[in-house]
Amino acid sequence: MAAVQTDAASAAPRPSRGARRLPVMLVSVVLVGAFLAGAWAAWFFTVDDAFISFRYSANLAAGHGPVWNLHSPPVEGFTNFAWVVWGALGSVLGIALPLFTKVTSLVLGLATLAMLIREGHRRGGMPGLLVAAGAYVVFLPTYFHLTSGLETAAFAAVLLRVVVLGLRTVEGTRVRAWEPPALLVLLGMIRPEGALAALPVVLWWLVRQHGKAQWAWTGAAAVLGTGYFVWRWQFYGQLLPNTFYVKFGNLAHGLIWTKHTTLLLLPLLLLTLSLLLRRTTRAAGALLVLTVAVTYVTYAVSGPTMDYVDRFADHAVPVLCLASGIAVGTLGSRVLGSILGAVAVGWSAWAGATAPDLPAIVNYGPDLQRAHVAIGQGLAQSDVPPAARTLAVTDAGAIPYFSGWEAIDYLGLNDRAIAHGANPTDVVVQARPTVIVVTAGEPTPTAGRYGFDLARGTAGYVKVDAVLMREGYWQVVYALPQYANTVSTHVRAAVEQAASANDPGQPQDTISRWLDRLRRQLPL
């Protein structure tokens, strides 16, 4: 009887390859749909910092080189060289840089999701796929980093690809000899710390796989990377990007960032660490843990000050998602794996949706349009002679970009003297720009910020407008008396026009305001 049952079982038709793929395809379609919906919901968002890179890209495309001002010594006020060069291509093509970079990041985000689906399923079955891709898709900050205009999504996508190659090396699969060195250089040019993030995988690959081709490609990458470093040192005159001198080394902020990031990603971190506890996953786990550690160590010691909705943590979030998918999929206990996977995905959804600065960020796009963009456009239209088109700002993004004026960034990100300790007020007073824009908490400020002496710095200027971005955040515009009328007329006209087109009324940092805007945009 048993023999008959065995023969019957062996004779039973097995599911076709297409049938086995159907659940994966259906889940993938749902995930991609949710991902595209999230990107649509955040599409309006462009962070002010992105316009710093856009300004360098536009100047590069115009043949002036990657410079902040056309008539001043070069300063490297960005940390994303490859992104600036890529943006220059968009500028040459005549595509608006916010749109060009958003579309680029959307494509890279979809590539990241595809890698998580494929590798999660390959290494952890359906549970691995659901956790790896699911935790990524439900993490709300992902979408604001896709649409911000910055390089965050590019960094995360390239780092995830590096990790995938590392996992293939661990399992003994050969990888193309050119790819790890090329990705090392690319990641280092997207952001300087990217070279450190890719290093564990590249070193492991060099040790485990041997051949003349890989050493030739590695040597070529070393020459290219060294050549780039020497060029930028000679061009900009300093070892590190200017922003490093302003922001690096704040250990107190770094400790706060580390504690917050640990809580934010706790289940993903613990699942990744759990790979070290089992012999079968120990080698892969060691590579994943080391990659995440060296990626985050830069931010732990620098205390990033412009870390809106966990931008810097997002660099390694896809890696943690994949590691968690592998951990859940290889546990051996379907029940335990399901519970831990549900916790990881649920935590990611909850942590992203409750980010403290999320209400400000979801409304940031219209607010930026009403204030910074409008001020920049108003200045561009003002009847000020070319030689007098100079301004000083702290929010050195959309205002300088849209105005096209020569600009002093008295926060210091795009000013070498201030970054190295010069007094911002002294720099502004000596330059005496036509317009000074002061960031303040009220429309009539009584004190400056970031070391700027308001009374001394604006002595002899006329206050021409105070523009509300969001509650407690104003841009107050001062102009020299001879240009006050034209600046006031054009800035106010631009602000009024932008106000009527971008959430008219009192701007409030609420999630409901964002949801109301999305409902108005639905094609009903």
Coordinates of C-alpha atoms in Angstrom, one line a residue:
M1 CA 0.0 0.0 0.0
A2 CA 2.8 2.4 0.9
A3 CA 4.5 1.5 -2.4
V4 CA 1.4 2.4 -4.3
Q5 CA 1.1 5.7 -2.5
T6 CA 4.8 6.5 -3.3
D7 CA 4.3 5.7 -6.9
A8 CA 1.2 7.8 -7.1
A9 CA 2.9 10.7 -5.4
S10 CA 5.9 10.5 -7.8
A11 CA 3.5 10.3 -10.8
A12 CA 1.6 13.4 -9.6
P13 CA 2.2 16.5 -11.9
R14 CA 4.6 19.0 -10.4
P15 CA 3.8 22.7 -10.6
S16 CA 5.3 24.3 -13.7
R17 CA 8.0 26.9 -13.5
G18 CA 5.5 29.6 -14.3
A19 CA 3.2 28.4 -11.6
R20 CA 6.0 28.5 -9.1
R21 CA 6.9 32.1 -10.2
L22 CA 3.3 33.3 -10.0
P23 CA 3.2 34.2 -6.3
V24 CA 6.6 36.0 -6.6
M25 CA 5.3 38.0 -9.5
L26 CA 2.0 38.9 -7.8
V27 CA 3.8 40.0 -4.6
S28 CA 6.3 42.0 -6.8
V29 CA 3.5 43.8 -8.6
V30 CA 1.9 44.8 -5.3
L31 CA 5.3 46.0 -3.9
V32 CA 6.1 48.0 -7.0
G33 CA 2.6 49.5 -7.0
A34 CA 3.0 50.6 -3.3
F35 CA 6.4 52.0 -4.1
L36 CA 5.1 54.1 -7.0
A37 CA 2.3 55.4 -4.8
G38 CA 4.7 56.4 -2.1
A39 CA 6.9 58.2 -4.7
W40 CA 3.9 60.0 -6.0
A41 CA 2.9 61.1 -2.5
A42 CA 6.3 62.7 -2.0
W43 CA 6.9 64.0 -5.5
F44 CA 6.4 67.6 -4.6
F45 CA 9.3 67.5 -2.2
T46 CA 12.7 69.0 -3.1
V47 CA 15.1 69.9 -0.2
D48 CA 16.8 73.3 -0.2
D49 CA 20.2 71.7 0.0
A50 CA 19.7 70.1 -3.4
F51 CA 19.8 73.5 -5.0
I52 CA 23.4 73.9 -3.9
S53 CA 24.3 70.9 -6.0
F54 CA 22.1 72.2 -8.8
R55 CA 24.0 75.5 -8.8
Y56 CA 27.3 73.7 -9.2
S57 CA 25.8 71.5 -11.9
A58 CA 24.5 74.4 -13.9
N59 CA 27.8 76.3 -13.7
L60 CA 29.6 73.1 -14.8
A61 CA 27.2 72.6 -17.7
A62 CA 27.7 76.3 -18.7
G63 CA 31.5 75.7 -19.0
H64 CA 32.5 77.5 -15.8
G65 CA 33.5 74.3 -13.9
P66 CA 32.0 73.0 -10.7
V67 CA 32.1 76.4 -8.9
W68 CA 29.7 78.3 -6.6
N69 CA 30.4 81.8 -7.8
L70 CA 31.8 82.6 -11.3
H71 CA 34.1 85.4 -10.1
S72 CA 35.5 84.0 -6.9
P73 CA 38.1 81.3 -6.1
P74 CA 36.6 77.8 -6.4
V75 CA 35.1 76.3 -3.2
E76 CA 33.8 72.7 -2.9
G77 CA 30.5 73.3 -1.1
F78 CA 29.1 69.9 -2.0
T79 CA 30.0 66.3 -1.1
N80 CA 28.5 64.5 -4.1
F81 CA 30.8 65.1 -7.0
A82 CA 29.3 62.3 -9.2
W83 CA 25.8 63.6 -8.6
V84 CA 26.9 67.2 -9.6
V85 CA 28.4 65.8 -12.8
W86 CA 25.2 63.8 -13.5
G87 CA 23.2 66.9 -12.8
A88 CA 25.3 68.8 -15.3
L89 CA 24.2 66.3 -18.0
G90 CA 20.6 67.1 -17.2
S91 CA 21.3 70.8 -17.5
V92 CA 23.0 70.3 -20.9
L93 CA 19.9 68.4 -22.0
G94 CA 17.7 71.3 -20.9
I95 CA 15.8 69.3 -18.3
A96 CA 14.9 71.1 -15.1
L97 CA 17.3 69.7 -12.5
P98 CA 14.7 69.0 -9.8
L99 CA 12.8 66.8 -12.3
F100 CA 16.0 65.2 -13.7
T101 CA 17.3 64.2 -10.3
K102 CA 13.9 62.9 -9.1
V103 CA 13.4 60.7 -12.2
T104 CA 17.0 59.4 -11.7
S105 CA 16.4 58.6 -8.1
L106 CA 13.0 57.0 -8.9
V107 CA 14.7 54.6 -11.4
L108 CA 17.5 53.8 -8.8
G109 CA 14.8 53.2 -6.2
L110 CA 13.1 50.8 -8.4
A111 CA 16.4 49.1 -9.1
T112 CA 16.9 48.9 -5.3
L113 CA 13.5 47.3 -4.9
A114 CA 14.2 44.8 -7.7
M115 CA 17.5 43.8 -6.0
L116 CA 15.7 43.3 -2.7
I117 CA 13.0 41.2 -4.3
R118 CA 15.4 39.0 -6.3
E119 CA 18.1 38.6 -3.6
G120 CA 15.6 38.3 -0.8
H121 CA 13.7 35.5 -2.6
R122 CA 16.9 33.8 -3.7
R123 CA 18.4 33.7 -0.3
G124 CA 15.4 33.5 2.0
G125 CA 12.4 32.3 -0.1
M126 CA 9.1 34.1 0.1
P127 CA 9.7 35.1 3.7
G128 CA 13.0 36.7 2.7
L129 CA 11.4 38.5 -0.1
L130 CA 8.5 39.9 2.0
V131 CA 10.8 41.1 4.7
A132 CA 13.6 42.5 2.5
A133 CA 11.4 44.3 0.1
G134 CA 8.5 44.9 2.5
A135 CA 10.5 46.8 5.1
Y136 CA 12.0 49.0 2.4
V137 CA 8.6 49.8 0.8
V138 CA 6.8 50.7 4.0
F139 CA 9.6 52.9 5.4
L140 CA 8.1 56.3 4.6
P141 CA 11.3 58.4 4.6
T142 CA 12.5 56.3 1.6
Y143 CA 10.2 58.3 -0.7
F144 CA 11.3 61.8 0.5
H145 CA 14.9 60.7 -0.1
L146 CA 13.9 59.6 -3.6
T147 CA 12.4 63.0 -4.5
S148 CA 14.7 65.3 -2.5
G149 CA 17.0 66.0 -5.4
L150 CA 20.0 64.7 -3.5
E151 CA 22.2 61.6 -4.0
T152 CA 20.7 59.6 -1.1
A153 CA 18.9 57.0 -3.3
A154 CA 21.9 56.7 -5.6
F155 CA 24.2 56.0 -2.7
A156 CA 21.8 53.4 -1.2
A157 CA 21.4 51.6 -4.6
V158 CA 25.1 51.4 -5.4
L159 CA 25.9 50.2 -1.8
L160 CA 23.3 47.5 -2.0
R161 CA 24.7 46.3 -5.3
V162 CA 28.2 46.2 -3.7
V163 CA 26.7 44.0 -0.9
V164 CA 25.1 41.7 -3.4
L165 CA 28.4 41.1 -5.1
G166 CA 29.9 40.5 -1.6
L167 CA 27.3 37.8 -0.8
R168 CA 28.0 36.1 -4.2
T169 CA 31.7 36.1 -3.3
V170 CA 30.9 34.5 0.1
E171 CA 29.0 31.7 -1.6
G172 CA 31.8 31.1 -4.1
T173 CA 30.1 32.6 -7.2
R174 CA 32.5 34.5 -9.4
V175 CA 31.7 38.1 -10.1
R176 CA 32.8 40.3 -13.0
A177 CA 36.3 41.5 -12.4
W178 CA 35.6 45.1 -13.2
E179 CA 32.5 45.6 -11.1
P180 CA 33.7 45.8 -7.5
P181 CA 36.5 48.3 -8.2
A182 CA 34.2 50.3 -10.4
L183 CA 31.5 50.5 -7.8
L184 CA 34.1 51.4 -5.1
V185 CA 35.2 54.4 -7.2
L186 CA 31.6 55.4 -8.1
L187 CA 30.4 55.2 -4.4
G188 CA 33.4 57.2 -3.3
M189 CA 32.5 59.9 -5.9
I190 CA 28.9 59.9 -4.9
R191 CA 30.0 60.7 -1.4
P192 CA 33.6 60.5 0.0
E193 CA 32.6 58.1 2.8
G194 CA 31.2 55.8 0.1
A195 CA 34.7 54.4 -0.5
L196 CA 34.9 53.4 3.1
A197 CA 31.5 51.7 2.9
A198 CA 32.4 49.6 -0.1
L199 CA 35.9 48.7 1.2
P200 CA 34.9 45.5 3.2
V201 CA 33.3 43.9 0.2
V202 CA 36.2 44.8 -2.1
L203 CA 38.8 43.5 0.2
W204 CA 36.9 40.3 0.8
W205 CA 36.6 39.9 -3.0
L206 CA 40.3 40.5 -3.5
V207 CA 41.2 37.8 -0.9
R208 CA 38.7 35.2 -2.0
Q209 CA 38.8 35.5 -5.8
H210 CA 42.1 35.5 -7.6
G211 CA 43.0 36.4 -11.1
K212 CA 45.1 38.9 -13.1
A213 CA 42.0 40.7 -14.4
Q214 CA 40.7 41.6 -10.9
W215 CA 44.1 43.1 -9.9
A216 CA 44.3 45.0 -13.2
W217 CA 40.8 46.5 -12.7
T218 CA 41.6 47.3 -9.0
G219 CA 44.8 49.0 -10.1
A220 CA 42.9 51.0 -12.7
A221 CA 40.4 52.0 -10.1
A222 CA 43.2 53.1 -7.7
V223 CA 44.7 55.2 -10.4
L224 CA 41.4 56.8 -11.3
G225 CA 40.5 57.5 -7.6
T226 CA 43.9 58.9 -6.9
G227 CA 43.7 61.1 -10.0
Y228 CA 40.3 62.4 -9.0
F229 CA 41.6 63.2 -5.4
V230 CA 44.6 65.0 -6.7
W231 CA 42.6 67.0 -9.2
R232 CA 40.0 68.2 -6.7
W233 CA 42.8 69.0 -4.2
Q234 CA 44.5 71.2 -6.8
F235 CA 41.3 72.7 -8.0
Y236 CA 39.7 73.5 -4.7
G237 CA 42.9 73.9 -2.6
Q238 CA 42.0 71.7 0.3
L239 CA 42.0 68.0 1.2
L240 CA 38.3 67.6 2.1
P241 CA 35.1 69.2 0.8
N242 CA 34.4 72.5 2.4
T243 CA 31.3 71.1 4.2
F244 CA 33.5 68.7 6.2
Y245 CA 35.2 71.7 7.9
V246 CA 31.9 73.1 9.0
K247 CA 30.1 69.9 10.1
F248 CA 32.6 67.2 11.0
G249 CA 33.7 66.2 14.5
N250 CA 30.6 67.0 16.6
L251 CA 30.7 63.9 18.9
A252 CA 27.8 65.0 21.0
H253 CA 25.5 65.2 18.0
G254 CA 27.0 62.0 16.8
L255 CA 26.0 60.2 19.9
I256 CA 22.4 61.5 19.6
W257 CA 22.4 60.4 16.0
T258 CA 23.6 56.9 16.9
K259 CA 21.0 56.5 19.7
H260 CA 18.2 57.7 17.5
T261 CA 19.3 55.5 14.5
T262 CA 19.6 52.4 16.7
L263 CA 16.1 52.8 18.0
L264 CA 14.7 53.6 14.5
L265 CA 16.2 50.5 12.9
L266 CA 16.3 48.2 16.0
P267 CA 14.6 45.1 14.6
L268 CA 16.6 45.3 11.3
L269 CA 19.8 45.7 13.2
L270 CA 19.1 42.8 15.6
L271 CA 18.1 40.5 12.7
T272 CA 21.3 41.5 10.9
L273 CA 23.4 40.7 13.9
S274 CA 21.6 37.4 14.4
L275 CA 23.3 36.1 11.2
L276 CA 26.5 36.0 13.2
L277 CA 25.0 33.4 15.6
R278 CA 24.6 30.6 13.0
R279 CA 27.5 28.9 11.3
T280 CA 25.7 28.7 8.0
T281 CA 25.2 32.5 7.8
R282 CA 28.2 33.7 9.8
A283 CA 30.4 34.7 6.9
A284 CA 27.6 36.6 5.1
G285 CA 26.5 38.1 8.4
A286 CA 30.0 39.3 9.2
L287 CA 30.3 41.1 5.8
L288 CA 26.9 42.7 6.2
V289 CA 27.5 43.8 9.7
L290 CA 30.9 45.3 8.8
T291 CA 29.5 47.1 5.8
V292 CA 26.7 48.7 7.9
A293 CA 29.2 49.6 10.7
V294 CA 31.7 51.4 8.4
T295 CA 28.9 53.1 6.6
Y296 CA 27.5 54.6 9.8
V297 CA 30.7 55.3 11.6
T298 CA 31.2 58.5 9.6
Y299 CA 27.9 59.9 10.8
A300 CA 28.4 58.7 14.4
V301 CA 31.6 60.8 14.7
S302 CA 30.4 63.8 12.7
G303 CA 26.8 64.3 14.0
P304 CA 25.1 65.2 10.8
T305 CA 23.2 68.5 11.2
M306 CA 21.0 68.3 8.1
D307 CA 19.6 64.8 8.7
Y308 CA 16.0 65.4 7.8
V309 CA 13.8 62.2 8.2
D310 CA 17.0 60.1 8.8
R311 CA 18.7 60.9 5.5
F312 CA 22.1 59.4 6.4
A313 CA 20.6 56.3 8.0
D314 CA 18.9 55.7 4.7
H315 CA 22.2 55.0 3.1
A316 CA 22.3 51.5 4.6
V317 CA 18.6 50.8 5.1
P318 CA 18.3 48.6 2.0
V319 CA 21.4 46.6 3.2
L320 CA 19.7 46.1 6.5
C321 CA 16.4 45.1 4.8
L322 CA 18.2 42.5 2.7
A323 CA 20.1 41.2 5.8
S324 CA 16.9 40.9 7.7
G325 CA 15.2 39.0 4.9
I326 CA 18.1 36.5 4.8
A327 CA 17.9 36.1 8.6
V328 CA 14.1 35.5 8.6
G329 CA 14.2 33.2 5.6
T330 CA 17.0 31.0 6.9
L331 CA 15.7 30.5 10.5
G332 CA 14.3 27.1 9.9
S333 CA 11.1 27.9 11.9
R334 CA 8.4 29.3 9.7
V335 CA 6.3 30.5 12.7
L336 CA 9.2 32.3 14.4
G337 CA 10.4 33.7 11.1
S338 CA 6.9 35.0 10.4
I339 CA 6.7 36.7 13.8
L340 CA 10.1 38.3 13.5
G341 CA 9.5 39.4 9.9
A342 CA 6.1 41.0 10.8
V343 CA 7.8 42.8 13.7
A344 CA 10.6 44.1 11.4
V345 CA 8.2 45.3 8.7
G346 CA 5.7 46.7 11.2
W347 CA 8.4 48.6 13.1
S348 CA 9.8 50.1 9.9
A349 CA 6.4 51.3 9.0
W350 CA 5.7 52.8 12.4
A351 CA 9.2 54.3 12.9
G352 CA 9.1 56.0 9.5
A353 CA 5.5 57.3 9.9
T354 CA 6.3 58.8 13.4
A355 CA 9.5 60.6 12.5
P356 CA 9.6 63.8 14.6
D357 CA 10.3 66.1 11.6
L358 CA 7.9 64.3 9.2
P359 CA 5.1 66.9 9.6
A360 CA 7.5 69.7 8.4
I361 CA 9.0 67.6 5.6
V362 CA 5.7 66.4 4.1
N363 CA 4.7 70.1 3.7
Y364 CA 8.3 71.3 2.9
G365 CA 7.8 71.5 -0.9
P366 CA 5.0 74.1 -1.1
D367 CA 6.6 76.0 1.8
L368 CA 10.0 76.2 -0.1
Q369 CA 8.2 77.3 -3.2
R370 CA 6.4 80.1 -1.3
A371 CA 9.5 81.4 0.4
H372 CA 13.0 80.5 -0.9
V373 CA 12.1 79.8 -4.6
A374 CA 9.9 83.0 -4.8
I375 CA 12.6 85.2 -3.2
G376 CA 15.2 83.8 -5.7
Q377 CA 12.9 84.4 -8.6
G378 CA 12.0 87.9 -7.4
L379 CA 15.7 88.8 -7.2
A380 CA 16.3 87.5 -10.7
Q381 CA 13.6 89.8 -12.0
S382 CA 14.8 92.9 -10.1
D383 CA 16.2 95.8 -12.0
V384 CA 19.7 95.5 -10.5
P385 CA 22.8 95.9 -12.7
P386 CA 24.8 92.7 -13.2
A387 CA 27.8 94.0 -11.3
A388 CA 25.6 94.7 -8.2
R389 CA 23.8 91.3 -8.2
T390 CA 25.3 90.1 -5.0
L391 CA 23.6 88.7 -1.9
A392 CA 24.4 87.0 1.4
V393 CA 22.3 84.1 2.7
T394 CA 22.3 81.3 5.3
D395 CA 19.9 79.0 3.4
A396 CA 22.2 78.7 0.4
G397 CA 20.0 76.6 -1.9
A398 CA 17.0 77.8 -3.9
I399 CA 17.6 81.6 -3.3
P400 CA 21.1 81.7 -4.9
Y401 CA 20.1 79.1 -7.5
F402 CA 17.0 80.9 -8.8
S403 CA 18.4 84.4 -8.5
G404 CA 21.6 83.6 -10.3
W405 CA 23.4 86.2 -8.2
E406 CA 26.9 86.0 -6.8
A407 CA 26.3 84.7 -3.2
I408 CA 28.0 84.6 0.1
D409 CA 26.9 81.6 2.2
Y410 CA 27.6 83.0 5.6
L411 CA 26.8 79.6 7.2
G412 CA 30.1 78.6 5.6
L413 CA 29.2 75.6 3.5
N414 CA 30.1 77.4 0.4
D415 CA 32.6 79.9 1.8
R416 CA 36.1 78.7 2.5
A417 CA 37.1 81.6 4.9
I418 CA 34.0 81.1 7.1
A419 CA 34.4 77.3 7.1
H420 CA 38.0 77.8 8.4
G421 CA 36.9 80.2 11.2
A422 CA 36.5 83.6 9.7
N423 CA 33.8 85.8 11.3
P424 CA 30.6 85.7 9.2
T425 CA 29.7 89.3 10.0
D426 CA 33.2 90.5 9.0
V427 CA 33.0 88.6 5.7
V428 CA 29.5 90.1 4.9
V429 CA 30.4 93.6 6.0
Q430 CA 33.6 93.6 3.9
A431 CA 31.7 92.4 0.8
R432 CA 28.7 94.6 1.3
P433 CA 26.3 92.7 -0.9
T434 CA 23.3 94.3 -2.4
V435 CA 20.9 92.0 -0.6
I436 CA 21.1 90.1 2.7
V437 CA 18.6 87.4 3.6
V438 CA 18.4 86.6 7.3
T439 CA 16.8 83.4 8.6
A440 CA 14.8 84.2 11.7
G441 CA 12.1 83.0 14.0
E442 CA 10.0 86.1 13.6
P443 CA 9.3 88.7 10.9
T444 CA 11.2 91.4 12.8
P445 CA 14.4 89.7 14.1
T446 CA 16.4 91.3 16.9
A447 CA 19.4 89.0 16.6
G448 CA 21.2 87.0 14.0
R449 CA 22.0 83.3 13.8
Y450 CA 25.1 81.2 13.0
G451 CA 27.5 83.9 14.4
F452 CA 26.0 86.7 12.3
D453 CA 25.7 90.1 14.1
L454 CA 22.4 91.3 12.8
A455 CA 22.7 94.9 13.8
R456 CA 26.3 95.4 12.4
G457 CA 25.8 93.2 9.4
T458 CA 22.6 95.0 8.2
A459 CA 23.6 98.5 9.2
G460 CA 22.7 100.9 6.3
Y461 CA 20.3 98.4 4.7
V462 CA 16.5 98.6 4.3
K463 CA 14.2 95.8 5.3
V464 CA 12.1 95.2 2.3
D465 CA 10.2 92.0 3.1
A466 CA 9.7 89.2 5.6
V467 CA 8.6 85.9 4.0
L468 CA 7.1 83.1 6.1
M469 CA 8.2 79.6 5.1
R470 CA 6.6 77.7 7.9
E471 CA 5.6 78.5 11.5
G472 CA 8.5 80.1 13.3
Y473 CA 10.7 80.1 10.2
W474 CA 11.1 83.4 8.2
Q475 CA 13.3 84.7 5.5
V476 CA 13.8 88.4 6.1
V477 CA 15.2 90.4 3.1
Y478 CA 17.3 93.5 3.5
A479 CA 18.6 95.6 0.6
L480 CA 20.8 98.6 0.0
P481 CA 18.7 101.8 -0.2
Q482 CA 19.3 102.4 -3.9
Y483 CA 17.9 99.0 -4.8
A484 CA 15.3 98.6 -2.1
N485 CA 12.3 99.6 -4.2
T486 CA 13.0 97.3 -7.1
V487 CA 13.9 94.4 -4.9
S488 CA 10.8 94.9 -2.7
T489 CA 8.5 95.2 -5.7
H490 CA 9.7 92.0 -7.5
V491 CA 10.2 89.9 -4.4
R492 CA 6.7 90.7 -3.1
A493 CA 5.1 90.0 -6.5
A494 CA 6.9 86.6 -6.7
V495 CA 5.9 85.7 -3.1
E496 CA 2.3 86.7 -3.7
Q497 CA 2.1 84.6 -6.9
A498 CA 3.7 81.6 -5.2
A499 CA 1.5 81.9 -2.2
S500 CA -1.7 81.6 -4.3
A501 CA -0.3 78.5 -6.0
N502 CA 1.1 76.6 -3.0
D503 CA -1.3 75.7 -0.2
P504 CA -2.8 79.3 0.2
G505 CA -3.5 80.2 3.7
Q506 CA -1.6 79.9 7.0
P507 CA 1.1 77.2 6.5
Q508 CA 0.9 74.5 9.3
D509 CA 3.2 71.6 9.9
T510 CA 0.6 68.9 10.0
I511 CA 0.1 65.5 8.4
S512 CA -3.5 66.4 7.6
R513 CA -2.4 69.3 5.4
W514 CA -0.3 66.9 3.4
L515 CA -3.1 64.4 3.1
D516 CA -5.5 67.1 2.0
R517 CA -3.1 68.2 -0.7
L518 CA -2.9 64.6 -2.0
R519 CA -6.6 64.2 -2.0
R520 CA -6.9 67.4 -4.2
Q521 CA -4.4 65.9 -6.6
L522 CA -6.3 62.6 -7.1
P523 CA -7.9 62.3 -10.5
L524 CA -11.5 61.9 -9.2

